[in-house]
Amino acid sequence: IPVDPFDLVIFGGTGDLAQRKILPGLFRRYCSGQMPVDARIIGAARSEHDSAEYRAFAAQAIREFSGGRRCEDGTLDDFLNRLEYVTIDARGTDGWEQLASLMRDGVVRAFYFSVAPALFGDLAQRIHEHGMATEESRIVVEKPFGHDLASARALNRTLATHFDESQIYRIDHYLGKETVQNLMAVRFGNMLFEPLWNSQYVDHIQITVAETVGVGGRGEYYDKSGAMRDMMQNHLMQLLCLIAMEPPAKFDPDAVRDEKLKVIRALDPVLPHHIVRGQYGAQDGEHPSYREAVGNPRTRTESYIALKTHISNWRWAGTPFYLRTGKRLKARSSVINVLFKDTPHSIFGEEAGRHANLLTIRLQPNEGITLQVTIKEPGPGGMRLIDVPLDMTFSDALGPEEADFPDAYERLIMDVIRGNQTLFMRGDEVEAAWAWTDPIIAGWEARNDVPKPYDSGSAGPTDAEMLIQRDNRNWRGIT
Ligand code: BG6
């Protein structure tokens, strides 16, 4: 179903995100017929270009990053004709009149702030000064949304001077991933899981987001952030919320976000000995170490973090949540494992073996859900129990085409145009996440904490194994 006609301005229109995600994503939506033919996309950035040059830039970005989606002949040219470019000075006056003159009445206006957060306030103010903001305007902002609670609050205040919360779309691209939304479908669309989804039946939950890539060319940004700010405070926190939240009364933006916020507010502070930070070393002369990659031989920033936390509420008290994420690990794998408790008593005797159910939700790659169930080992050898997987790999269950999910950005940008904020973070959510994160980081700084080294291509620092083994448990997935 096509969305309403829109004008989308991409500030930072020649940047990395526009090139890798936004423009290719919009093109794919155009191909699939969801983007109306009279939509318009206006790239805006400091560098001097004309619209023809911008179209050439977009064409190149689409060829390189749109994942080989096939479209009818001529579609790319049609799409490129939707594009304009304006050279703009975010802090000055250049380009603003021209941009304002391009805006059409009666269509949705969306302003994508794909720029450094320091410019958010300037952009918001100039959009207003030049009369471009209407009730139908929306702004989209990227992470990092602040560096800590104080800066996130300041950003929220700045944006609130010019836009209502209902017009602000804070992106966490994990929420746009097909399988992340599936967390809600699995939990709230089935009778099977929800009655067991609490500390009485769940022993513990593990969330792993492992990457094989290093920091690449993003060293300057990353070294000021580290895994805690770059991944834990946002992406893993969002996964934790979706796994742990109470059922919202409706699948509507505030109902969902209210429940997520309650989870964050119920999180216990994390004790220092429940956290392991790591930093990757070089790999066989093939990849540089973290320190080399960021060009800072003394840096204490972490490229890996594992922690244990608890949610102090009626449903989850007593069930630990183990979260870990890192770069240059042995596999790319984002998974959530829900480990159920043992049966209270084995009628087959202890010698038959005891097995607990394990629900694995694979977010990427190889998206799907597997439930380990216990059955009798086939054969005449008596009653011995084994685990077998009830496996639903989406590409098998749905067919490869149906399981060719749209990229997170494609979905999220269309949601912006539709005016649906369900998959975007509300200001109070982001602040609550920082309120939980800040004391953890302050603790490291006070203790001059040094991250543990780990080998590139490994499962992370050995201390992270100890973190969970001390509780007589083991990481599932990459080990
Ligand atoms: C980004 C982080 O938000 O998410 C990156 O800044 C990280 O450091 C990326 O690599 C991971 O996203 P995905 O979609 O590849 O899992």
PDB file of C-alpha atoms in Angstrom, residues 13-14 23 43 46-61 63 80 83-87:
ATOM      1  CA  GLY A  13      22.381  13.877   2.201  1.00  0.00           C
ATOM      2  CA  THR A  14      25.873  13.037   0.921  1.00  0.00           C
ATOM      3  CA  LEU A  23      18.902   6.213  -0.519  1.00  0.00           C
ATOM      4  CA  GLY A  43      19.474  15.931  -0.346  1.00  0.00           C
ATOM      5  CA  ARG A  46      27.376  21.605   2.834  1.00  0.00           C
ATOM      6  CA  SER A  47      29.220  20.476  -0.271  1.00  0.00           C
ATOM      7  CA  GLU A  48      28.528  22.193  -3.584  1.00  0.00           C
ATOM      8  CA  HIS A  49      26.580  19.984  -5.998  1.00  0.00           C
ATOM      9  CA  ASP A  50      23.678  20.328  -8.333  1.00  0.00           C
ATOM     10  CA  SER A  51      20.746  17.947  -8.569  1.00  0.00           C
ATOM     11  CA  ALA A  52      22.252  16.093 -11.548  1.00  0.00           C
ATOM     12  CA  GLU A  53      25.382  15.339  -9.541  1.00  0.00           C
ATOM     13  CA  TYR A  54      23.305  14.225  -6.594  1.00  0.00           C
ATOM     14  CA  ARG A  55      21.350  11.845  -8.818  1.00  0.00           C
ATOM     15  CA  ALA A  56      24.626  10.355 -10.034  1.00  0.00           C
ATOM     16  CA  PHE A  57      25.744   9.961  -6.406  1.00  0.00           C
ATOM     17  CA  ALA A  58      22.443   8.247  -5.545  1.00  0.00           C
ATOM     18  CA  ALA A  59      22.632   5.965  -8.589  1.00  0.00           C
ATOM     19  CA  GLN A  60      26.087   4.831  -7.528  1.00  0.00           C
ATOM     20  CA  ALA A  61      24.949   4.298  -3.906  1.00  0.00           C
ATOM     21  CA  ARG A  63      24.132   0.073  -7.354  1.00  0.00           C
ATOM     22  CA  LEU A  80      16.298   9.421  -9.590  1.00  0.00           C
ATOM     23  CA  LEU A  83      15.706  13.642  -6.258  1.00  0.00           C
ATOM     24  CA  GLU A  84      16.867  17.238  -5.817  1.00  0.00           C
ATOM     25  CA  TYR A  85      19.866  18.733  -4.100  1.00  0.00           C
ATOM     26  CA  VAL A  86      20.378  21.934  -2.150  1.00  0.00           C
ATOM     27  CA  THR A  87      23.724  23.179  -0.852  1.00  0.00           C
TER      28      THR A  87
END
